[in-house]
Amino acid sequence: MSILEVNHFSYTYPGEDKTVLRDINLSISPGAFVVIIGKSGSGKSTLGKALAGFLFQDESLDYTGEILVNGHDMTHLPIFLASERVAYIQQNPEDQFCTLTVQDEIAFGLENLCLAPEVIEQRVTEVLEIVQGSNLKDRDLTTLSGGEKQKVAIASLLALQPDVLILDEPTSNLDPIATQSVFKTLYQIRKNQDLTVIIIEHKLSQLLPFKPEIYELESGKIKPRLSTDVVFPLKSVGGINNTIVSKRILSDSPAKLSLSKASISLGGKQILEDINLSLTAGEFTALMGPNGSGKSTLLETLMGFHPLQSGEVSIFNEGDGKIKTSALVSRIGYIFQNPDHQLFTQSVWDEATFTSRNLELLDEQKKAEAQNLFERMGLGDRINDHPQRLSYGEKRRLNLISAMLHNPEILLIDELLIGQDLENAQYWMSFLYDYAKEGAIVLLVNHHADLTQVFCDRLVFLERGQILVDQPVDQAFSKLAKLGYDAFLPLGQIARVYA
């Protein structure tokens, strides 16, 4: 007997002409461990929301077919009843936060179920242990890193003990250690509690050991169940096309951007300590490290968002305090970890051209460049759409276009690859590699070790607010292996470590 049955389901968003999901048929057994894959924009998140009953609360609906969970048709259930059967963790954790603190957020759903206070306290403690977030219990949500917020979102819905748990890229902001822990925990919970788990995810290499049922969405249609051999060919390490990329020798030319003995304290907490970092033209540098190690804060500091507690920062040979953040916009492109934090216009076109227009650079040639980037990034038919109509991965692409259309000398990018399938991720890394090769500086926060090894020249690894490793990529991974950071190594190097 199936716990979840989808019969000839199709869906079109209100006010749209394009059908997003087309004739979906799917049957999932109780206790199944399911992974749904597909390219960015293929309809994965829409399917997840449909299975959870999220899409059927509007007055004007355009769908056909049915979605049954334990015999209940989710297309007709009010959201409060649907949520008792299916819990859905959204791609952007901030979209589902309702309170101000970690403890209150996890307790919120339990309080709405009118559970006893002692039961609530016990569950809050248990689920935070599951996601390795016990140290977050007394924190304000606004003080958390992207990865820490994701842990809280997962914990808040695990606490509800639903029949079906749907997670939309639950580890996109998590470091490799936390990712392994979450997947292992979800698998064990599913096994012990007969919970059905459906994961929308791109990190297949870390899911395959659990032998999940794998389905692929392509242009709104679901394919028959796939074998792991088809999804993850062994001829390509980590699923990556090992195209030879010529690595540059790190330059000893003067730095355009540097920190010297820099320390940052925010809200009374030491975030960065004694940071020494210099970035020169032509370098493509990966910034890696565990969640909460200070990666985002380091980027924000380089952009001038935080005053230094001690030390010095030099930007284009201007000392600390001599250049305003607003004056850097023409020369530095910045992409936040959360794509929604920098989307504020009414159309994709206006968003992409906003900075260039303000800098009075938007001539006919620049408009043509923008159109070319839209086509290359698969957004050519979306320029008149509102940015919030885009998928999470498509928003990241829009962020990149808007940040680099004016050809800045430096790109500071926080987790660009979130929401990108492997094909898109490889394309972006190649794109950024070429941009750096033309003389720009690219500093990318990134958890994808295999792509880092192929495309990046240099690896800076943060641990607890300090730089632990700063070397050319291959040397850096070798040092991380010696230090025991196996989860952060490329798959081929992990195999050598345990050979």
Coordinates of C-alpha atoms in Angstrom, one line a residue:
M1 CA 0.0 0.0 0.0
S2 CA 1.3 3.5 -0.9
I3 CA 1.4 6.3 1.7
L4 CA 1.6 8.8 -1.1
E5 CA -0.1 8.5 -4.5
V6 CA 0.0 11.1 -7.3
N7 CA -2.4 10.5 -10.2
H8 CA -2.2 12.4 -13.5
F9 CA -1.4 15.7 -11.7
S10 CA -0.7 18.9 -13.6
Y11 CA -0.3 22.4 -12.3
T12 CA -0.1 25.9 -13.6
Y13 CA 0.6 28.9 -11.3
P14 CA -2.2 31.5 -11.1
G15 CA -1.8 34.1 -13.8
E16 CA 0.8 32.1 -15.8
D17 CA 0.3 30.3 -19.1
K18 CA 3.1 27.8 -18.8
T19 CA 2.2 24.5 -17.1
V20 CA 4.9 23.8 -14.5
L21 CA 4.0 20.1 -13.7
R22 CA 2.6 17.9 -16.4
D23 CA 0.8 14.6 -15.8
I24 CA 2.8 13.5 -12.8
N25 CA 2.2 9.9 -11.6
L26 CA 4.1 8.7 -8.6
S27 CA 3.6 6.0 -5.9
I28 CA 5.7 6.0 -2.7
S29 CA 5.6 3.3 0.0
P30 CA 5.6 4.0 3.7
G31 CA 9.1 4.4 5.1
A32 CA 10.6 5.0 1.6
F33 CA 13.8 7.1 1.3
V34 CA 13.2 9.1 -2.0
V35 CA 15.4 11.6 -3.8
I36 CA 14.1 13.9 -6.6
I37 CA 16.6 15.4 -8.9
G38 CA 16.5 17.6 -12.0
K39 CA 17.9 20.8 -13.4
S40 CA 17.2 24.1 -11.8
G41 CA 13.7 25.3 -12.9
S42 CA 12.5 21.8 -13.8
G43 CA 9.6 22.0 -11.2
K44 CA 11.2 20.2 -8.3
S45 CA 10.2 22.8 -5.6
T46 CA 6.7 23.1 -7.1
L47 CA 6.3 19.4 -6.9
G48 CA 7.4 19.4 -3.2
K49 CA 4.9 22.2 -2.4
A50 CA 2.1 20.4 -4.2
L51 CA 2.8 17.1 -2.2
A52 CA 2.6 19.2 1.0
G53 CA -0.6 20.9 0.0
F54 CA 0.9 24.3 -0.2
L55 CA -0.4 25.1 -3.7
F56 CA -4.1 24.7 -3.1
Q57 CA -4.9 27.5 -0.7
D58 CA -5.7 30.2 -3.4
E59 CA -9.1 30.9 -4.7
S60 CA -8.1 30.7 -8.4
L61 CA -6.4 27.4 -9.1
D62 CA -5.4 25.7 -12.3
Y63 CA -4.6 22.0 -11.8
T64 CA -5.9 18.5 -12.7
G65 CA -5.4 15.1 -11.0
E66 CA -5.1 14.2 -7.4
I67 CA -2.5 13.8 -4.6
L68 CA -3.3 11.3 -1.9
V69 CA -1.5 11.0 1.4
N70 CA -2.8 8.1 3.6
G71 CA -6.0 8.3 1.5
H72 CA -6.5 12.1 2.1
D73 CA -6.6 14.3 -1.0
M74 CA -4.1 17.1 -0.3
T75 CA -5.7 19.3 -3.0
H76 CA -8.7 19.7 -0.9
L77 CA -7.3 20.0 2.6
P78 CA -6.8 23.3 4.5
I79 CA -3.2 23.9 5.2
F80 CA -3.5 23.3 9.0
L81 CA -4.8 19.7 8.3
A82 CA -2.3 19.1 5.5
S83 CA 0.6 20.0 7.7
E84 CA -0.3 17.3 10.2
R85 CA 0.4 14.7 7.5
V86 CA 3.2 16.2 5.5
A87 CA 6.0 18.6 6.7
Y88 CA 7.7 20.6 4.1
I89 CA 11.1 22.3 4.6
Q90 CA 11.5 25.1 2.1
Q91 CA 14.6 25.8 0.1
N92 CA 15.1 29.2 1.8
P93 CA 14.9 28.6 5.6
E94 CA 14.1 32.2 6.3
D95 CA 10.8 31.8 4.4
Q96 CA 9.4 29.6 7.2
F97 CA 10.6 31.3 10.3
C98 CA 7.8 32.7 12.5
T99 CA 9.6 33.7 15.7
L100 CA 12.8 35.4 16.8
T101 CA 14.8 32.8 18.7
V102 CA 15.9 29.2 17.9
Q103 CA 14.1 27.7 20.9
D104 CA 10.8 29.5 20.1
E105 CA 11.0 28.6 16.4
I106 CA 11.2 24.9 17.1
A107 CA 8.6 25.1 19.9
F108 CA 6.2 27.1 17.7
G109 CA 4.6 24.2 15.8
L110 CA 4.5 22.0 19.0
E111 CA 2.7 24.8 20.9
N112 CA 0.1 25.0 18.1
L113 CA -0.5 21.2 18.7
C114 CA -1.2 22.0 22.4
L115 CA 1.5 19.6 23.6
A116 CA 2.6 19.7 27.3
P117 CA 5.5 22.1 28.1
E118 CA 7.7 19.2 29.2
V119 CA 7.1 17.3 26.0
I120 CA 7.9 20.4 24.0
E121 CA 11.2 21.0 25.9
Q122 CA 12.2 17.3 25.4
R123 CA 11.5 17.5 21.6
V124 CA 13.4 20.8 21.2
T125 CA 16.4 19.2 22.9
E126 CA 16.2 16.0 20.9
V127 CA 15.9 17.6 17.4
L128 CA 18.7 20.0 18.0
E129 CA 21.0 17.1 18.9
I130 CA 19.9 15.4 15.7
V131 CA 21.0 18.3 13.5
Q132 CA 24.1 19.0 15.6
G133 CA 22.7 22.3 16.8
S134 CA 22.5 22.0 20.5
N135 CA 24.8 25.1 20.8
L136 CA 22.2 27.2 19.0
K137 CA 19.4 26.7 21.4
D138 CA 19.6 30.1 23.1
R139 CA 20.5 32.1 20.0
D140 CA 18.5 34.7 18.1
L141 CA 17.7 33.6 14.6
T142 CA 19.1 36.9 13.1
T143 CA 22.6 36.0 14.5
L144 CA 22.8 32.6 12.7
S145 CA 24.8 31.8 9.6
G146 CA 22.9 30.4 6.6
G147 CA 23.9 26.9 7.5
E148 CA 22.8 27.3 11.1
K149 CA 19.4 28.6 9.9
Q150 CA 19.0 25.5 7.8
K151 CA 19.7 23.3 10.8
V152 CA 16.9 25.1 12.8
A153 CA 14.4 24.8 9.9
I154 CA 15.0 21.1 9.7
A155 CA 14.8 20.7 13.5
S156 CA 11.5 22.6 13.7
L157 CA 9.7 20.2 11.4
L158 CA 11.4 17.0 12.6
A159 CA 9.9 18.0 16.0
L160 CA 6.4 17.6 14.6
Q161 CA 6.9 13.9 13.8
P162 CA 4.9 14.0 10.5
D163 CA 4.1 10.9 8.3
V164 CA 5.9 12.4 5.3
L165 CA 8.9 14.8 5.5
I166 CA 9.7 16.7 2.3
L167 CA 13.0 18.6 2.3
D168 CA 13.8 21.0 -0.5
E169 CA 17.6 21.1 -0.7
P170 CA 18.0 20.8 3.1
T171 CA 21.8 20.8 3.0
S172 CA 22.4 23.6 0.4
N173 CA 23.9 25.9 3.1
L174 CA 25.5 23.1 5.1
D175 CA 29.2 22.2 5.2
P176 CA 30.1 18.6 4.2
I177 CA 30.3 17.3 7.8
A178 CA 26.8 18.7 8.7
T179 CA 25.5 17.4 5.3
Q180 CA 26.7 13.8 6.1
S181 CA 25.2 14.1 9.5
V182 CA 21.8 15.3 8.3
F183 CA 21.5 12.6 5.6
K184 CA 22.5 9.9 8.0
T185 CA 20.1 11.1 10.6
L186 CA 17.2 11.4 8.2
Y187 CA 17.9 7.8 7.0
Q188 CA 18.0 6.5 10.5
I189 CA 14.8 8.3 11.6
R190 CA 13.0 7.0 8.5
K191 CA 14.1 3.5 9.4
N192 CA 13.3 3.7 13.1
Q193 CA 10.0 5.6 12.9
D194 CA 8.6 4.4 9.6
L195 CA 8.8 8.0 8.4
T196 CA 8.7 8.6 4.6
V197 CA 11.4 11.0 3.5
I198 CA 11.4 12.8 0.2
I199 CA 14.6 14.9 -0.5
I200 CA 14.9 17.4 -3.4
E201 CA 18.7 17.5 -3.7
H202 CA 21.8 17.9 -5.9
K203 CA 24.3 16.3 -3.5
L204 CA 23.9 12.8 -4.9
S205 CA 27.4 11.6 -4.0
Q206 CA 26.5 11.8 -0.3
L207 CA 23.1 10.3 -0.7
L208 CA 23.9 7.2 -2.8
P209 CA 25.3 5.1 0.2
F210 CA 21.7 5.1 1.5
K211 CA 20.4 3.5 -1.7
P212 CA 17.5 5.9 -2.2
E213 CA 14.7 5.6 -4.7
I214 CA 15.7 8.3 -7.3
Y215 CA 13.3 10.1 -9.6
E216 CA 14.1 12.8 -12.1
L217 CA 12.0 15.8 -13.2
E218 CA 12.6 17.2 -16.6
S219 CA 10.6 20.1 -17.9
G220 CA 7.8 19.4 -15.5
K221 CA 7.5 15.7 -16.3
I222 CA 8.7 12.9 -14.0
K223 CA 10.8 10.0 -15.4
P224 CA 10.5 6.4 -14.3
R225 CA 12.6 5.4 -11.3
L226 CA 16.3 5.7 -12.1
S227 CA 19.2 3.4 -11.2
T228 CA 22.3 4.9 -9.5
D229 CA 24.4 3.9 -12.5
V230 CA 22.4 6.2 -14.8
V231 CA 22.4 9.1 -12.3
F232 CA 26.0 8.9 -11.2
P233 CA 28.3 7.5 -13.8
L234 CA 31.6 6.2 -12.3
K235 CA 33.6 7.3 -15.4
S236 CA 33.3 10.9 -14.0
V237 CA 34.7 11.4 -10.5
G238 CA 31.9 12.9 -8.4
G239 CA 29.8 13.2 -11.5
I240 CA 32.0 16.0 -12.8
N241 CA 33.4 16.3 -16.3
N242 CA 37.1 16.3 -15.7
T243 CA 38.0 18.8 -18.4
I244 CA 41.5 19.9 -18.1
V245 CA 41.7 23.4 -16.7
S246 CA 45.1 25.1 -16.7
K247 CA 45.9 26.4 -13.2
R248 CA 47.5 29.7 -12.8
I249 CA 50.6 30.2 -10.7
L250 CA 49.6 32.4 -7.8
S251 CA 50.8 35.9 -8.4
D252 CA 53.2 37.9 -6.2
S253 CA 51.9 41.2 -7.7
P254 CA 50.5 43.9 -5.3
A255 CA 47.2 43.0 -3.7
K256 CA 44.0 44.9 -4.7
L257 CA 42.3 43.8 -1.5
S258 CA 43.8 42.8 1.8
L259 CA 43.3 42.2 5.5
S260 CA 46.1 42.4 8.0
K261 CA 45.7 41.0 11.5
A262 CA 42.0 41.8 11.2
S263 CA 39.6 40.8 13.9
I264 CA 35.8 41.2 14.0
S265 CA 33.4 41.0 16.9
L266 CA 29.6 41.1 16.3
G267 CA 27.0 41.2 19.1
G268 CA 29.7 40.5 21.7
K269 CA 30.8 37.4 19.9
Q270 CA 34.3 37.0 18.3
I271 CA 33.7 36.1 14.6
L272 CA 37.1 36.6 13.0
E273 CA 40.5 36.7 14.6
D274 CA 43.9 37.8 13.3
I275 CA 43.0 37.4 9.6
N276 CA 45.8 37.9 7.1
L277 CA 44.6 37.7 3.5
S278 CA 45.7 39.3 0.2
L279 CA 43.9 39.0 -3.1
T280 CA 45.6 39.8 -6.4
A281 CA 44.3 40.2 -10.0
G282 CA 43.6 37.0 -11.9
E283 CA 43.0 34.7 -8.9
F284 CA 40.0 32.5 -8.5
T285 CA 39.9 31.7 -4.8
A286 CA 37.6 29.3 -3.0
L287 CA 36.7 30.1 0.6
M288 CA 35.7 27.0 2.6
G289 CA 35.1 25.9 6.2
P290 CA 32.5 24.6 8.6
N291 CA 29.2 26.4 9.2
G292 CA 29.7 29.4 11.5
S293 CA 33.4 29.6 10.8
G294 CA 33.1 33.2 9.6
K295 CA 33.1 32.9 5.8
S296 CA 30.2 35.2 5.2
T297 CA 31.5 37.7 7.7
L298 CA 34.9 37.7 6.0
L299 CA 33.2 38.6 2.7
E300 CA 31.1 41.3 4.3
T301 CA 34.2 42.8 6.0
L302 CA 36.1 43.0 2.6
M303 CA 33.1 44.9 1.3
G304 CA 33.2 47.3 4.2
F305 CA 30.0 46.2 5.9
H306 CA 31.6 45.7 9.3
P307 CA 34.2 47.9 11.1
L308 CA 37.3 46.2 12.3
Q309 CA 37.8 45.5 15.9
S310 CA 41.5 45.5 15.3
G311 CA 43.9 45.3 12.3
E312 CA 43.8 46.9 8.9
V313 CA 41.9 46.6 5.6
S314 CA 43.2 47.9 2.3
I315 CA 41.0 48.2 -0.7
F316 CA 42.5 49.3 -4.0
N317 CA 45.5 50.7 -2.0
E318 CA 43.2 52.8 0.2
G319 CA 43.6 52.3 3.9
D320 CA 41.0 51.5 6.5
G321 CA 38.2 54.1 6.6
K322 CA 39.4 56.0 3.6
I323 CA 36.9 54.5 1.1
K324 CA 33.1 54.2 1.6
T325 CA 31.2 51.0 0.7
S326 CA 29.0 53.0 -1.7
A327 CA 32.2 54.0 -3.6
L328 CA 33.1 50.4 -4.1
V329 CA 30.0 49.4 -6.0
S330 CA 31.5 50.3 -9.4
R331 CA 34.6 48.1 -8.8
I332 CA 33.3 45.3 -6.6
G333 CA 30.3 43.0 -7.4
Y334 CA 28.8 41.3 -4.3
I335 CA 26.4 38.4 -4.0
F336 CA 24.8 37.6 -0.7
Q337 CA 24.2 34.1 0.6
N338 CA 20.4 34.5 0.4
P339 CA 19.3 35.6 -3.1
D340 CA 16.2 37.4 -1.8
H341 CA 18.4 39.8 0.1
Q342 CA 19.3 41.7 -3.1
L343 CA 16.1 41.3 -5.2
F344 CA 14.0 44.5 -4.9
T345 CA 12.8 45.6 -8.4
Q346 CA 9.6 44.6 -10.3
S347 CA 11.2 42.6 -13.2
V348 CA 14.1 40.4 -14.0
W349 CA 15.4 42.9 -16.5
D350 CA 15.2 45.8 -14.1
E351 CA 17.0 43.8 -11.5
A352 CA 19.8 42.7 -13.8
T353 CA 20.4 46.3 -15.1
F354 CA 19.9 48.2 -11.8
T355 CA 23.5 48.8 -10.9
S356 CA 24.6 49.5 -14.5
R357 CA 21.8 52.0 -14.8
N358 CA 22.7 53.8 -11.6
L359 CA 26.3 54.0 -12.7
E360 CA 25.1 55.5 -16.0
L361 CA 26.6 52.5 -18.0
L362 CA 23.4 51.2 -19.5
D363 CA 23.9 52.0 -23.1
E364 CA 22.8 49.9 -26.1
Q365 CA 26.0 47.8 -25.9
K366 CA 25.4 47.1 -22.2
K367 CA 21.8 46.1 -23.0
A368 CA 23.0 43.7 -25.6
E369 CA 25.5 42.2 -23.1
A370 CA 22.7 41.8 -20.6
Q371 CA 20.5 40.0 -23.2
N372 CA 23.4 37.7 -24.1
L373 CA 23.9 36.8 -20.4
F374 CA 20.2 36.1 -20.0
E375 CA 20.4 33.7 -22.9
R376 CA 23.5 32.0 -21.7
M377 CA 22.1 31.5 -18.2
G378 CA 18.7 30.2 -19.3
L379 CA 16.7 33.3 -18.4
G380 CA 16.1 34.6 -21.9
D381 CA 12.3 34.1 -21.6
R382 CA 12.0 35.4 -18.1
I383 CA 13.1 39.1 -18.4
N384 CA 9.6 40.5 -17.9
D385 CA 8.8 38.2 -14.9
H386 CA 8.9 39.4 -11.3
P387 CA 12.1 38.1 -9.7
Q388 CA 10.1 36.3 -7.1
R389 CA 8.6 34.1 -9.9
L390 CA 12.0 32.5 -10.4
S391 CA 13.2 29.3 -8.8
Y392 CA 15.9 29.5 -6.1
G393 CA 18.5 28.5 -8.6
E394 CA 17.3 31.0 -11.2
K395 CA 17.5 33.7 -8.6
R396 CA 21.1 32.9 -8.0
R397 CA 21.8 33.3 -11.7
L398 CA 20.0 36.6 -11.7
N399 CA 22.1 37.7 -8.8
L400 CA 25.3 37.0 -10.8
I401 CA 24.1 38.9 -13.8
S402 CA 23.2 42.0 -11.7
A403 CA 26.5 41.8 -9.8
M404 CA 28.8 41.5 -12.8
L405 CA 27.1 43.3 -15.7
H406 CA 29.0 46.5 -15.0
N407 CA 32.3 44.4 -15.2
P408 CA 33.6 44.9 -11.7
E409 CA 37.3 44.2 -10.9
I410 CA 36.4 42.0 -8.0
L411 CA 33.6 39.5 -7.4
L412 CA 32.8 38.5 -3.8
I413 CA 30.3 35.6 -3.9
D414 CA 28.6 33.9 -1.0
E415 CA 27.4 30.4 -2.0
L416 CA 26.5 30.9 -5.6
L417 CA 26.1 27.2 -6.3
I418 CA 23.1 26.8 -4.0
G419 CA 20.1 25.5 -6.0
Q420 CA 22.2 24.6 -9.0
D421 CA 22.3 21.2 -10.6
L422 CA 25.7 19.8 -11.4
E423 CA 25.6 20.8 -15.1
N424 CA 24.8 24.4 -14.2
A425 CA 27.3 24.4 -11.3
Q426 CA 30.1 23.3 -13.7
Y427 CA 29.0 26.0 -16.2
W428 CA 29.2 28.7 -13.5
M429 CA 32.6 27.6 -12.2
S430 CA 33.9 27.7 -15.8
F431 CA 32.3 31.1 -16.3
L432 CA 33.9 32.5 -13.2
Y433 CA 37.3 30.9 -14.1
D434 CA 37.2 32.7 -17.4
Y435 CA 36.3 36.0 -15.7
A436 CA 39.2 35.7 -13.3
K437 CA 41.5 34.8 -16.2
E438 CA 40.7 38.1 -17.8
G439 CA 42.3 39.9 -14.8
A440 CA 39.5 40.0 -12.2
I441 CA 39.6 38.7 -8.6
V442 CA 36.9 36.1 -7.7
L443 CA 36.5 35.0 -4.1
L444 CA 33.8 32.3 -3.8
V445 CA 32.4 30.8 -0.6
N446 CA 31.8 27.2 -1.7
H447 CA 31.3 23.7 -0.2
H448 CA 31.8 21.8 -3.5
A449 CA 35.3 20.3 -3.2
D450 CA 35.4 18.6 -6.6
L451 CA 34.5 21.8 -8.5
T452 CA 37.0 23.7 -6.3
Q453 CA 39.7 21.3 -7.3
V454 CA 39.0 21.6 -11.0
F455 CA 38.4 25.3 -11.4
C456 CA 40.0 27.3 -8.5
D457 CA 43.6 28.4 -8.1
R458 CA 43.7 28.9 -4.4
L459 CA 41.8 27.6 -1.3
V460 CA 41.4 29.5 1.9
F461 CA 40.0 27.4 4.7
L462 CA 38.4 29.0 7.8
E463 CA 38.0 27.3 11.2
R464 CA 36.5 29.0 14.2
G465 CA 37.2 32.5 12.8
Q466 CA 40.8 31.9 11.8
I467 CA 42.5 30.9 8.6
L468 CA 43.7 27.3 8.9
V469 CA 44.9 26.8 5.3
D470 CA 45.8 29.3 2.6
Q471 CA 47.5 27.5 -0.3
P472 CA 47.2 26.6 -4.0
V473 CA 44.2 24.1 -4.3
D474 CA 46.0 20.8 -4.5
Q475 CA 48.4 21.6 -1.7
A476 CA 45.5 22.9 0.4
F477 CA 43.5 19.7 0.0
S478 CA 46.6 17.6 0.9
K479 CA 47.0 19.7 4.1
L480 CA 43.3 19.3 5.0
A481 CA 43.7 15.5 4.5
K482 CA 46.6 15.5 7.0
L483 CA 44.6 17.6 9.4
G484 CA 41.7 15.1 9.3
Y485 CA 39.2 17.2 7.4
D486 CA 38.2 14.3 5.1
A487 CA 34.6 15.5 4.6
F488 CA 35.9 18.6 2.8
L489 CA 38.1 16.7 0.3
P490 CA 37.3 15.9 -3.3
L491 CA 35.9 12.4 -3.8
G492 CA 39.0 11.2 -5.6
Q493 CA 41.2 12.4 -2.7
I494 CA 38.9 10.8 -0.1
A495 CA 39.4 7.5 -1.9
R496 CA 43.2 7.9 -1.7
V497 CA 43.0 8.8 2.0
Y498 CA 41.2 5.5 2.8
A499 CA 43.1 3.4 0.2

